[in-house]
Short mmCIF file of C-alpha atoms and ligand atoms in Angstrom, two decimals:
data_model
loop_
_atom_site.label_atom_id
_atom_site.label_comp_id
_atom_site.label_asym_id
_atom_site.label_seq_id
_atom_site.Cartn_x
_atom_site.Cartn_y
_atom_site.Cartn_z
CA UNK A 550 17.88 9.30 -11.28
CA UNK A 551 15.95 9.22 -7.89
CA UNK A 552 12.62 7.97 -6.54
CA UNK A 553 10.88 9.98 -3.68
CA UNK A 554 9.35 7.62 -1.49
CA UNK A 555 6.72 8.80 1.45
CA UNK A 556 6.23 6.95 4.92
CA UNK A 557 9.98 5.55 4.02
CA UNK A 558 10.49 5.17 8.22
CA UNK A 559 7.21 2.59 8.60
CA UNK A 560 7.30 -0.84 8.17
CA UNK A 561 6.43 -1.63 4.66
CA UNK A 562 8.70 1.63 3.93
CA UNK A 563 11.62 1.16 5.39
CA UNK A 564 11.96 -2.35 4.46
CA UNK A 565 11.47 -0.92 0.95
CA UNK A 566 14.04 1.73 1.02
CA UNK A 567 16.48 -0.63 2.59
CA UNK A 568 15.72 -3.71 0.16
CA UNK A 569 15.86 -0.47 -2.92
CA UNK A 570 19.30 0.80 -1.68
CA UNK A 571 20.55 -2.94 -1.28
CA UNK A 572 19.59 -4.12 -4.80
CA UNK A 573 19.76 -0.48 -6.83
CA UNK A 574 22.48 2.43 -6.21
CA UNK A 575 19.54 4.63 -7.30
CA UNK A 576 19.06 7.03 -4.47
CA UNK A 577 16.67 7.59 -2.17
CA UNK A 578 14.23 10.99 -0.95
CA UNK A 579 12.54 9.16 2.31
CA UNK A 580 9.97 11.76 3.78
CA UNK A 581 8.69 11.11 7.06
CA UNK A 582 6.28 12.53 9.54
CA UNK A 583 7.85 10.19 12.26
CA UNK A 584 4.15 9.53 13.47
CA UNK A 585 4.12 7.03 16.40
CA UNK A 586 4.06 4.27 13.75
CA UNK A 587 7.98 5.78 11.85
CA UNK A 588 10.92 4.93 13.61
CA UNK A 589 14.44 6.55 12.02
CA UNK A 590 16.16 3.00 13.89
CA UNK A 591 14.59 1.08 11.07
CA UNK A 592 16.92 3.07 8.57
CA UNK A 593 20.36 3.31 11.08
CA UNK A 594 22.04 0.60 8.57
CA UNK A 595 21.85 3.82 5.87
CA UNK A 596 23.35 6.18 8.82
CA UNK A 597 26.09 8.01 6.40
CA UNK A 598 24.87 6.24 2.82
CA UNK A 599 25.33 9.34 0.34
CA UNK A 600 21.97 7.03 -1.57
CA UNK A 601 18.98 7.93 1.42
CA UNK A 602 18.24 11.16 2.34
CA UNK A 603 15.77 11.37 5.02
CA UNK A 604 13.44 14.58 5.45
CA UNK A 605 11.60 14.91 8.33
CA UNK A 606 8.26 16.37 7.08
CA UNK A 607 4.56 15.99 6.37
CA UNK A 608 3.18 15.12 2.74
CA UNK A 609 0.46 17.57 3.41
CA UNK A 610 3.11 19.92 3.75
CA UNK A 611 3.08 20.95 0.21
CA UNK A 612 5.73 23.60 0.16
CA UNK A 613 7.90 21.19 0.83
CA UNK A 614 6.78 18.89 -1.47
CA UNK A 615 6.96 21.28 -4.23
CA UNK A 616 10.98 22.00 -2.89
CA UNK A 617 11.83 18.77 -2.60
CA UNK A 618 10.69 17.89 -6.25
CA UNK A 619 11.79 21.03 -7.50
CA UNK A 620 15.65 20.08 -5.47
CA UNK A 621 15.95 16.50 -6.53
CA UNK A 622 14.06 16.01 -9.61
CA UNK A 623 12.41 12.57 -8.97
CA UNK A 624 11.87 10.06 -12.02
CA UNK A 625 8.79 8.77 -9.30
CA UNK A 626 7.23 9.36 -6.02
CA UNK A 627 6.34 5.71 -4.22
CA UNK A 628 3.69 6.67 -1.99
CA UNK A 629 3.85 4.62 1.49
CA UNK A 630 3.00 7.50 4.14
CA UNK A 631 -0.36 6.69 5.70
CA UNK A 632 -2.03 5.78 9.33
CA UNK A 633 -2.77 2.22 8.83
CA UNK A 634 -4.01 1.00 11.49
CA UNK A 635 -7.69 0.19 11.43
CA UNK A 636 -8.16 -0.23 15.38
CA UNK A 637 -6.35 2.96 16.00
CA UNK A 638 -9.16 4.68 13.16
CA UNK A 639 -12.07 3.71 15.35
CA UNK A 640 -10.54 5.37 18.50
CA UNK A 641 -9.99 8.32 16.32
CA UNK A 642 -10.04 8.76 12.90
CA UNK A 643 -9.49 12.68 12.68
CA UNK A 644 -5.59 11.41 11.90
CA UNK A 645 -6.63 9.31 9.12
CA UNK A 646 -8.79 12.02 7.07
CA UNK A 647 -5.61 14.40 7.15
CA UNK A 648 -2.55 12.20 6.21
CA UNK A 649 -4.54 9.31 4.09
CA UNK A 650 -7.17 12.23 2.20
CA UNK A 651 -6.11 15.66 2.79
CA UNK A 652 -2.22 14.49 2.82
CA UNK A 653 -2.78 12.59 -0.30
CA UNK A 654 -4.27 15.09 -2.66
CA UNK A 655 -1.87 17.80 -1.29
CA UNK A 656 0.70 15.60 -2.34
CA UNK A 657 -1.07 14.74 -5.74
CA UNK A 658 -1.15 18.56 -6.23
CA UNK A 659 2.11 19.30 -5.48
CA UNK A 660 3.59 16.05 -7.73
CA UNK A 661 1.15 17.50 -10.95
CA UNK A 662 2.38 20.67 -10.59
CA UNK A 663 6.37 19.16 -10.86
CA UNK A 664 5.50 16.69 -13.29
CA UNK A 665 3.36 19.38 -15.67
CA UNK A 666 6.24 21.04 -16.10
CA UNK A 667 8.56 18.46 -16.92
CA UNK A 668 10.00 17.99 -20.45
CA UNK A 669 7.89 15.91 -22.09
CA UNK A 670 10.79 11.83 -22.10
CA UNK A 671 10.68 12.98 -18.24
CA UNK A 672 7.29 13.32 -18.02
CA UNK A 673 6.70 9.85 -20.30
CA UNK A 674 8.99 8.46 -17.68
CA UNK A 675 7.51 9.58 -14.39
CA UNK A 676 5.35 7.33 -12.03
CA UNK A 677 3.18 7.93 -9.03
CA UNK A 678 2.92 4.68 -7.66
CA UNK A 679 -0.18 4.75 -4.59
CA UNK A 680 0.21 2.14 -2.17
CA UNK A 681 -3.14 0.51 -0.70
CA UNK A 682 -5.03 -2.07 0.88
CA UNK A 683 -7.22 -4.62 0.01
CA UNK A 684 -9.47 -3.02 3.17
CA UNK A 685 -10.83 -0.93 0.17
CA UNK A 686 -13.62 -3.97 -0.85
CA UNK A 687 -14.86 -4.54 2.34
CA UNK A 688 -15.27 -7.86 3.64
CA UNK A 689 -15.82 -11.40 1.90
CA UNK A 690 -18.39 -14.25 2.72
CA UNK A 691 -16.40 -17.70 3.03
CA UNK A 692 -17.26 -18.93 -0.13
CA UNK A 693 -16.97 -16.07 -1.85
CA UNK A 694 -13.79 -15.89 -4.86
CA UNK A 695 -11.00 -13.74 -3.52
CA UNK A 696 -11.46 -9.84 -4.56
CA UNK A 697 -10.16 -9.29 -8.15
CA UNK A 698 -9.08 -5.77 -9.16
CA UNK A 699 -12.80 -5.04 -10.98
CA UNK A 700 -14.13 -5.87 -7.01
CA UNK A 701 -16.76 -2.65 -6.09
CA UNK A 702 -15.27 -0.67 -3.51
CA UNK A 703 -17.18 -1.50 0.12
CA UNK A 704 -14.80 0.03 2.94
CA UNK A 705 -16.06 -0.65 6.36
CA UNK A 706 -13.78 1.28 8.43
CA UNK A 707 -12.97 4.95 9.37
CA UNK A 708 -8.82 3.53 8.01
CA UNK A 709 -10.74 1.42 4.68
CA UNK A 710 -12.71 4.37 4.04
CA UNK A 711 -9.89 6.92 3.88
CA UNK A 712 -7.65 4.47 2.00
CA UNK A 713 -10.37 4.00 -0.49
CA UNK A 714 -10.72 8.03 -0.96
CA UNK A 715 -7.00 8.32 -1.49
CA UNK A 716 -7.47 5.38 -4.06
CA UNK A 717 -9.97 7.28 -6.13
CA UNK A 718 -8.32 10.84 -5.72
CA UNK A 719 -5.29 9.00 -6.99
CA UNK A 720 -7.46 7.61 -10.28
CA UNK A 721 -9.27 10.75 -10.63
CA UNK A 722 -5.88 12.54 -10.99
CA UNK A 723 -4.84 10.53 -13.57
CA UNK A 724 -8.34 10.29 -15.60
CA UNK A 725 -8.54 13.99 -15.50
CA UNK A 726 -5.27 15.59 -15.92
CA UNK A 727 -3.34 12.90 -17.24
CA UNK A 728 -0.90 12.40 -14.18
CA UNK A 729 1.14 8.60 -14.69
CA UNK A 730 -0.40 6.61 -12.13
CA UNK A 731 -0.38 2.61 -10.60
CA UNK A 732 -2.01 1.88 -7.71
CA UNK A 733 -1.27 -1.19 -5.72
CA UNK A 734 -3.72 -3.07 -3.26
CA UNK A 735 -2.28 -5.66 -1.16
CA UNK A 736 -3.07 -7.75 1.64
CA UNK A 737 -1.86 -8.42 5.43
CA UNK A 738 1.87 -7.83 5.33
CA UNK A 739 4.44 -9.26 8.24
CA UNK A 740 8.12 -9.31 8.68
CA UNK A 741 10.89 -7.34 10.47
CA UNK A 742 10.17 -3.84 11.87
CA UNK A 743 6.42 -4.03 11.84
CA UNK A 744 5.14 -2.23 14.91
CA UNK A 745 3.60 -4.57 17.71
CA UNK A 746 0.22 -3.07 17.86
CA UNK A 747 -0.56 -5.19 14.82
CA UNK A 748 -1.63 -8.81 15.24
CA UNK A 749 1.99 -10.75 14.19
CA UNK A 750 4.32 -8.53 16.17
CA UNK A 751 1.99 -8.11 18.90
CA UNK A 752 1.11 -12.02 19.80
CA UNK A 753 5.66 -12.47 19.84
CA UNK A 754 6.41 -9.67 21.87
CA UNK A 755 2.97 -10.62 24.21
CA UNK A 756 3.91 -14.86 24.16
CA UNK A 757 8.04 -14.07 24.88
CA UNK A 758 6.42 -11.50 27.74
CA UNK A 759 4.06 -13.82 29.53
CA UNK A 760 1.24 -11.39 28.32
CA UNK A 761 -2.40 -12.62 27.31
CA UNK A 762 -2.17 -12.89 23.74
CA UNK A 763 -5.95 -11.08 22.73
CA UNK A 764 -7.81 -12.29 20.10
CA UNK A 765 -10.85 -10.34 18.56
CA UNK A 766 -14.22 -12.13 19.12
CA UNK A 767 -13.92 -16.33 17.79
CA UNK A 768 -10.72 -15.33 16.50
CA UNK A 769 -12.11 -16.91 13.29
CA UNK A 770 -12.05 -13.82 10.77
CA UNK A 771 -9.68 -14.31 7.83
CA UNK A 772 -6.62 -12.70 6.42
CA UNK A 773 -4.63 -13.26 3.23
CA UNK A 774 -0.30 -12.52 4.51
CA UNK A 775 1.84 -11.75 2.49
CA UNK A 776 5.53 -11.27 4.05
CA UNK A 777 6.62 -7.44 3.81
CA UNK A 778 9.81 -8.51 1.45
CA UNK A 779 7.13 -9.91 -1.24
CA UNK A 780 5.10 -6.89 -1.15
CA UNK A 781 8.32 -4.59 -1.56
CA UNK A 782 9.61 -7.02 -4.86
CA UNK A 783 6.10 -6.55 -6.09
CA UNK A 784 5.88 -2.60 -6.08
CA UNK A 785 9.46 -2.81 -7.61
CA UNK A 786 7.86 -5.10 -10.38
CA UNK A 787 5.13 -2.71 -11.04
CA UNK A 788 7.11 0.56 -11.14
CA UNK A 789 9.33 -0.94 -13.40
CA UNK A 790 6.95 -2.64 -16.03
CA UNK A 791 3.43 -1.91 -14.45
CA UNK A 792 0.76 -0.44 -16.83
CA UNK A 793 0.16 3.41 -16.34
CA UNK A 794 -3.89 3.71 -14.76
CA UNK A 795 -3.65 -0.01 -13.88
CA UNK A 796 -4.32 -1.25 -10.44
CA UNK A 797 -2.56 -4.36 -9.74
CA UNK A 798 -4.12 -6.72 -6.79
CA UNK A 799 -1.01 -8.20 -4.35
CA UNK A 800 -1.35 -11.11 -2.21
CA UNK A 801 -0.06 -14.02 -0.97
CA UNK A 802 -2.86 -16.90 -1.31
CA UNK A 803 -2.31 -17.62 2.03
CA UNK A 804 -5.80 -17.74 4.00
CA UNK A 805 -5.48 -17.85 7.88
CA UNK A 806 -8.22 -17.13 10.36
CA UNK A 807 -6.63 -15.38 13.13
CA UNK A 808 -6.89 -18.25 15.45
CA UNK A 809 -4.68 -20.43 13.62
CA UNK A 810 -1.72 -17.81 13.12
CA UNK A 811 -1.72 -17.03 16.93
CA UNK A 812 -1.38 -20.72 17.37
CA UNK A 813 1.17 -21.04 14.68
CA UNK A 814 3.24 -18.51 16.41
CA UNK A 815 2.98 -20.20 19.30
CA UNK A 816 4.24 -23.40 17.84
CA UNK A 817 7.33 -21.83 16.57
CA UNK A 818 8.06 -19.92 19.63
CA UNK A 819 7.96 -23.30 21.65
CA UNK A 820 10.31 -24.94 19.22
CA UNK A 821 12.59 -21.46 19.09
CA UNK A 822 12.59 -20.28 22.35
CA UNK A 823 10.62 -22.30 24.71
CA UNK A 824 9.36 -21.04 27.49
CA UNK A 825 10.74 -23.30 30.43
CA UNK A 826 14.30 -22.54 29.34
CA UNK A 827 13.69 -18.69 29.34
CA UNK A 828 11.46 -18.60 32.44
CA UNK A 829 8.75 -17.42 31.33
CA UNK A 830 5.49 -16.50 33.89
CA UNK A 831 1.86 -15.78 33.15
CA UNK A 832 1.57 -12.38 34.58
CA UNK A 833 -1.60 -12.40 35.43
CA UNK A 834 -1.12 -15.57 37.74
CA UNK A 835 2.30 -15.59 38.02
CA UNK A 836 2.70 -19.17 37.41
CA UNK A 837 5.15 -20.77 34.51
CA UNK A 838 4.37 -21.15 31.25
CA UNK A 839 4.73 -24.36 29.83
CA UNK A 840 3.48 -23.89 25.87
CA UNK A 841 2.74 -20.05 24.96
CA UNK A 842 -0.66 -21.29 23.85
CA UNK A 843 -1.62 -21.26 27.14
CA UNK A 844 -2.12 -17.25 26.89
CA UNK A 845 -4.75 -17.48 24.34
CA UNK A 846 -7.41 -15.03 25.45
CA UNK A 847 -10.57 -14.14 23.80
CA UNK A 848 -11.49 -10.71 23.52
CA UNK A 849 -13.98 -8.15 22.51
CA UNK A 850 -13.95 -7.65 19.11
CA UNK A 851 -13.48 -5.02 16.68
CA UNK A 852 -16.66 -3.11 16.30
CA UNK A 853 -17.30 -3.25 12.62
CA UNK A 854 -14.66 -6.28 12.27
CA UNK A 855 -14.01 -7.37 8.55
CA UNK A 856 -14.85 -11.39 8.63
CA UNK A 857 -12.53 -12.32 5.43
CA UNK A 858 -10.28 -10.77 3.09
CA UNK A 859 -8.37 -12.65 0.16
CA UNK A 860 -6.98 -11.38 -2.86
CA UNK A 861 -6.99 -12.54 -6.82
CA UNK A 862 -3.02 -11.63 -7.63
CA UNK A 863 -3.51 -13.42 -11.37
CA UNK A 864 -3.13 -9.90 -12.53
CA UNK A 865 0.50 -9.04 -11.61
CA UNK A 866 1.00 -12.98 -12.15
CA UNK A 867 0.28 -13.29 -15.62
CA UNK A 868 1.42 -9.11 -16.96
CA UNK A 869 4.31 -9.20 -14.34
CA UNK A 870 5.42 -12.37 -13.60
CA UNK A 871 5.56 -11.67 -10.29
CA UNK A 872 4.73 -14.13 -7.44
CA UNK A 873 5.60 -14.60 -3.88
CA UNK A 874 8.90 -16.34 -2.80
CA UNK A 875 8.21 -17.04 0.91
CA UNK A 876 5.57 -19.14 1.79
CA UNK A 877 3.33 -18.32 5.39
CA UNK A 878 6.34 -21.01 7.16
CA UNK A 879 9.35 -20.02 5.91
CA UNK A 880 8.19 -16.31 6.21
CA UNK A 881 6.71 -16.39 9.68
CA UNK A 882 9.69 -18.48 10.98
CA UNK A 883 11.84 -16.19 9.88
CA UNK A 884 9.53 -13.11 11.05
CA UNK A 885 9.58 -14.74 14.54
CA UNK A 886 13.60 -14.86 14.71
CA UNK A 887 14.33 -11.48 13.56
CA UNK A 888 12.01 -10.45 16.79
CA UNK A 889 13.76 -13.17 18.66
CA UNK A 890 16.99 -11.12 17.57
CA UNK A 891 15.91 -7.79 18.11
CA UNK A 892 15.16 -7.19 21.29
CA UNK A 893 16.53 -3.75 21.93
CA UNK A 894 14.39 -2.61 18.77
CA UNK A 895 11.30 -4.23 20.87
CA UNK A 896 12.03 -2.84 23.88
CA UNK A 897 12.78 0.90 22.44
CA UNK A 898 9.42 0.74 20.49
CA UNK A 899 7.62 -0.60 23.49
CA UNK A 900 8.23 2.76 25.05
CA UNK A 901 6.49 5.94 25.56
CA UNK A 902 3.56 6.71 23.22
CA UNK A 903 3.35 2.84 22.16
CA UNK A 904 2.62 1.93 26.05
CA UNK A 905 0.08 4.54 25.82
CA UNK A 906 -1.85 3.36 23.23
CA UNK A 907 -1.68 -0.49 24.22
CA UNK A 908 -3.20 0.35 27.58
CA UNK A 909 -6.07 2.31 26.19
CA UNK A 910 -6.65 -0.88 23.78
CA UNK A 911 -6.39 -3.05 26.31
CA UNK A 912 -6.65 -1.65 29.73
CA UNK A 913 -4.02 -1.71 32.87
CA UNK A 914 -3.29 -5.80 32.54
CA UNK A 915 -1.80 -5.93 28.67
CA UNK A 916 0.70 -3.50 30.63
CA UNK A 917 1.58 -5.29 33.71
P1 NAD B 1459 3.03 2.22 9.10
O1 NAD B 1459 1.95 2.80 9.94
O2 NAD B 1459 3.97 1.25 9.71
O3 NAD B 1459 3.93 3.40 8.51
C1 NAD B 1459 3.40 4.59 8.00
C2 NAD B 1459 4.53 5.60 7.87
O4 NAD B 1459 3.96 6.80 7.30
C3 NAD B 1459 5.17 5.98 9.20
O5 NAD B 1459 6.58 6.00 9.07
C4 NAD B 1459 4.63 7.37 9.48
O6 NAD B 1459 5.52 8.17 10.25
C5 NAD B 1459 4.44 7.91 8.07
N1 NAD B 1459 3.43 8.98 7.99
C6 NAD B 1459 2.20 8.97 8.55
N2 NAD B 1459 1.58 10.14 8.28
C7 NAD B 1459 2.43 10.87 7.52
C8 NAD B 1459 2.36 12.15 6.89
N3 NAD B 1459 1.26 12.93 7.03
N4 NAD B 1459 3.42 12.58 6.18
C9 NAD B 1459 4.54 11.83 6.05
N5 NAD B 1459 4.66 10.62 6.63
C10 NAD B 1459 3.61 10.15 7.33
O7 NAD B 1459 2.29 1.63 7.82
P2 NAD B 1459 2.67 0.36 6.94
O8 NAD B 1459 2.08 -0.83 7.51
O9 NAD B 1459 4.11 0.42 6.63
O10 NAD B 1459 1.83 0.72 5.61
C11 NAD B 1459 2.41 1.48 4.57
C12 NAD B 1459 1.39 1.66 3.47
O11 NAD B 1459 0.98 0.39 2.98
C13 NAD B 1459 0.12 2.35 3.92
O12 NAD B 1459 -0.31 3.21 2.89
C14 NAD B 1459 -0.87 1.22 4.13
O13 NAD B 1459 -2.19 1.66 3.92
C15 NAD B 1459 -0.43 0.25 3.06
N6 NAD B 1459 -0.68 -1.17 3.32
C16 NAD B 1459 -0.29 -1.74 4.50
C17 NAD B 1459 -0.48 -3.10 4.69
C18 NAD B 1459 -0.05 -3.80 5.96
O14 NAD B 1459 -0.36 -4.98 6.14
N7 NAD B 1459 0.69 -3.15 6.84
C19 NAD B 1459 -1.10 -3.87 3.69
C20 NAD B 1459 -1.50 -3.25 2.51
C21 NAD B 1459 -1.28 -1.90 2.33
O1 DAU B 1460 -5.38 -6.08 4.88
C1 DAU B 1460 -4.37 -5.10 4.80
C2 DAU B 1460 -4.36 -4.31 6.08
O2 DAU B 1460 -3.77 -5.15 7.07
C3 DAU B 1460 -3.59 -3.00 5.98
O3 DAU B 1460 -4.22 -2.18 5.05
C4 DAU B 1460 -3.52 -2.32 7.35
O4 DAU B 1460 -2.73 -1.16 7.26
C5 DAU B 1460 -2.91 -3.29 8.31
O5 DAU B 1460 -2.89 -2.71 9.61
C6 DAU B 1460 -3.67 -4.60 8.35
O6 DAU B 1460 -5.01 -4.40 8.91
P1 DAU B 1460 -5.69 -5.49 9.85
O7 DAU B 1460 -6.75 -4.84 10.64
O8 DAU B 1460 -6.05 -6.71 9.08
O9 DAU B 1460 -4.40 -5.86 10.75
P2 DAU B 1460 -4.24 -6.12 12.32
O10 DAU B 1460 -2.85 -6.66 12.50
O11 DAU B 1460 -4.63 -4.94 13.13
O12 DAU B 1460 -5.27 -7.28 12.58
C7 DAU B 1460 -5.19 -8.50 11.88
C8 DAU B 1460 -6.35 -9.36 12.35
O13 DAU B 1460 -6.10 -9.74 13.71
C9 DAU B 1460 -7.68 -8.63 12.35
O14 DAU B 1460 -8.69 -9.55 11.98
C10 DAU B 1460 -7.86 -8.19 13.80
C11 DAU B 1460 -7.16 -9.29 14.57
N1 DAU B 1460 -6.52 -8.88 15.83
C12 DAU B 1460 -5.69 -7.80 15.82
C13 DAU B 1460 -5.09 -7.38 16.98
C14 DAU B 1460 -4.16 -6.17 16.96
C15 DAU B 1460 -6.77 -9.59 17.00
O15 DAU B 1460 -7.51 -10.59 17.01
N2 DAU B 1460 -6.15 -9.16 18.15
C16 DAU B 1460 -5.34 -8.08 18.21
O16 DAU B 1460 -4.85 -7.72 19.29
#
């Protein structure tokens, strides 16, 4: 048996496909775009491993969607590959419409066509398992209850709104033809090789840099994290027992305004590696830092920013049994060493387009 598994070189994918091929021998069909956002480093542990085969390639791409189904004969396709990131969507969303619509129903085409044509235990068997975002309900009031799978679908952003399309192609496919589908919808995931343009990764690399460390407007808006190894035992859980035309809510009860993560980041980095003993200098003023919460800045905020999102996991709870095993402290702490160990993967990803994009998002300074 093998799973295909899209976006496999991103963050939540490749810690997936390594986490699969450490706990199953079930191999692997990773297929990649290698965007900006998938880096093939993520995966050099599985250099040589017979289990992952990597194909460079585009899920809109359906030709060679159709091949690779038709080659290696999938039992389920895990679908990962998106552009997911929602500041990115408002500078241009053109990228999102292709690879999270257009990419997704070519690759819903391609999968009925494979699975239509299965015998009928493999087609009983198969799975397309959708991964998404709990961007798709739009934003919470504070006292509102956290979104629960029945939640109407309010997407406020170019990324939300093209996650929530490839949500309801994904439920249309199975209402109308039949095709075995679970979708997923989870909230804020951190943990080793997430890209630093997103909040976590960005305010360590920034603090450990001397770099401001931005914050969007009061810095008060509200996520629910969930740390990246959680969400990855969860999608397990639901492909192996999850309910075909289900959607199962993920999260990791675990509200944090913004604010109070940067700071908690900061408080482990001064315990971890404080700045004194690695000489660290604002680089705007040049002078040393003392505590890395000293390089709070407030910034302009995200036009169209989403003030709260939680999520109601009692779903995959009670039909699962699945819950979290890190909580936000033992996650982040460990979230904050792995970058404190990895500083050659930091410093490669901090190249080329990634400098790019961080200077349009932030001007000349971010990049100093
Ligand atoms: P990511 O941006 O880190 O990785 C996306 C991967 O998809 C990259 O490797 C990229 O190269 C690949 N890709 C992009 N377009 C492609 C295409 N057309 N064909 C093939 N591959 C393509 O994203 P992530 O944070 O790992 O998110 C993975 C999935 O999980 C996404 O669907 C996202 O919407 C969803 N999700 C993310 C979070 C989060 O907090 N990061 C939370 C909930 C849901
Ligand atoms: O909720 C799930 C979503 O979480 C996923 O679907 C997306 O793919 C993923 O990117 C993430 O979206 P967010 O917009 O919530 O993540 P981001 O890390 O970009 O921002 C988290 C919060 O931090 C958000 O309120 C914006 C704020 N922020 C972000 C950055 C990059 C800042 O204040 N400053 C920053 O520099």
């Amino acid at each position: 048996m093998t799973i295909l598994v899209t976006g496999g070189a991103g963050f939540i994918g490749s810690n997936f496909v390594l986490d699969w091929l450490r706990l199953h021998d079930e191999p692997v069909v990773n297929l990649d775009k290698l965007t900006y956002a998938g880096n093939r480093e993520n995966l050099a542990s599985l250099e040589g491993d017979a289990r992952h085969h990597f194909v460079h390639g585009d899920i809109g791409d359906r030709a060679l969607v159709e091949r690779l189904l038709a080659e290696h004969r999938p039992r389920a396709v895990l679908h990962f590959a998106a552009e997911s990131h929602v500041d990115r969507s408002i500078h241009g969303p053109e990228d999102f419409i292709q690879t999270n619509v257009v990419g997704t129903f070519r690759l819903l085409e391609a999968v009925r066509a494979y699975w239509t044509a299965l015998p009928a235990a493999e087609q009983a068997a198969f799975r397309f398992l959708h991964v998404s975002t709990d961007e798709v309900f739009g934003s919470l009031g504070p006292h509102d209850p956290p979104f629960a799978e029945t939640h109407r679908y309010e997407p406020n952003s170019p990324y939300s709104a093209s996650k929530a399309a490839s949500d309801h192609l994904v439920h249309a496919w199975h209402h109308t033809y039949g095709l075995p589908v679970i979708t997923t919808n989870c909230s804020n995931n951190y943990g080793p090789y997430h890209f630093p343009e997103k909040l976590i990764p960005l305010m360590i690399v920034n603090a450990l840099a001397g770099k401001p460390l931005p914050v969007y407007g009061d810095g008060q808006q509200v996520r629910d994290w969930l740390y990246v190894g959680d969400h990855c035992a969860a999608i397990r859980r639901v492909l192996q027992a999850g309910r075909v035309g289900e959607t199962y809510n993920i999260g990791g009860h675990n509200e944090r305004t913004n604010l109070d993560v940067v700071r908690t980041i900061c408080r482990l980095l001064d315990a971890l590696a404080p700045a004194p003993a690695r000489g660290v200098c604002d680089v705007r003023s040049g002078a040393p830092v003392q505590r890395y919460e000293q390089l709070i800045t407030f910034v302009t905020d995200r036009p169209g920013h989403d003030r709260r999102y939680a999520m109601d996991a009692r779903k995959i709870e009670r039909e699962l049994d699945w819950r979290p095993a890190e909580t936000f402290d033992s996650g982040l702490r460990k979230t904050v060493q792995w970058y404190l160990d990895h500083p050659d993967w930091v410093q490669r990803v901090q190249s080329g387009a990634y400098r790019a994009w961080v200077q349009r998002q932030y001007g000349q300074e971010a990049l100093a």
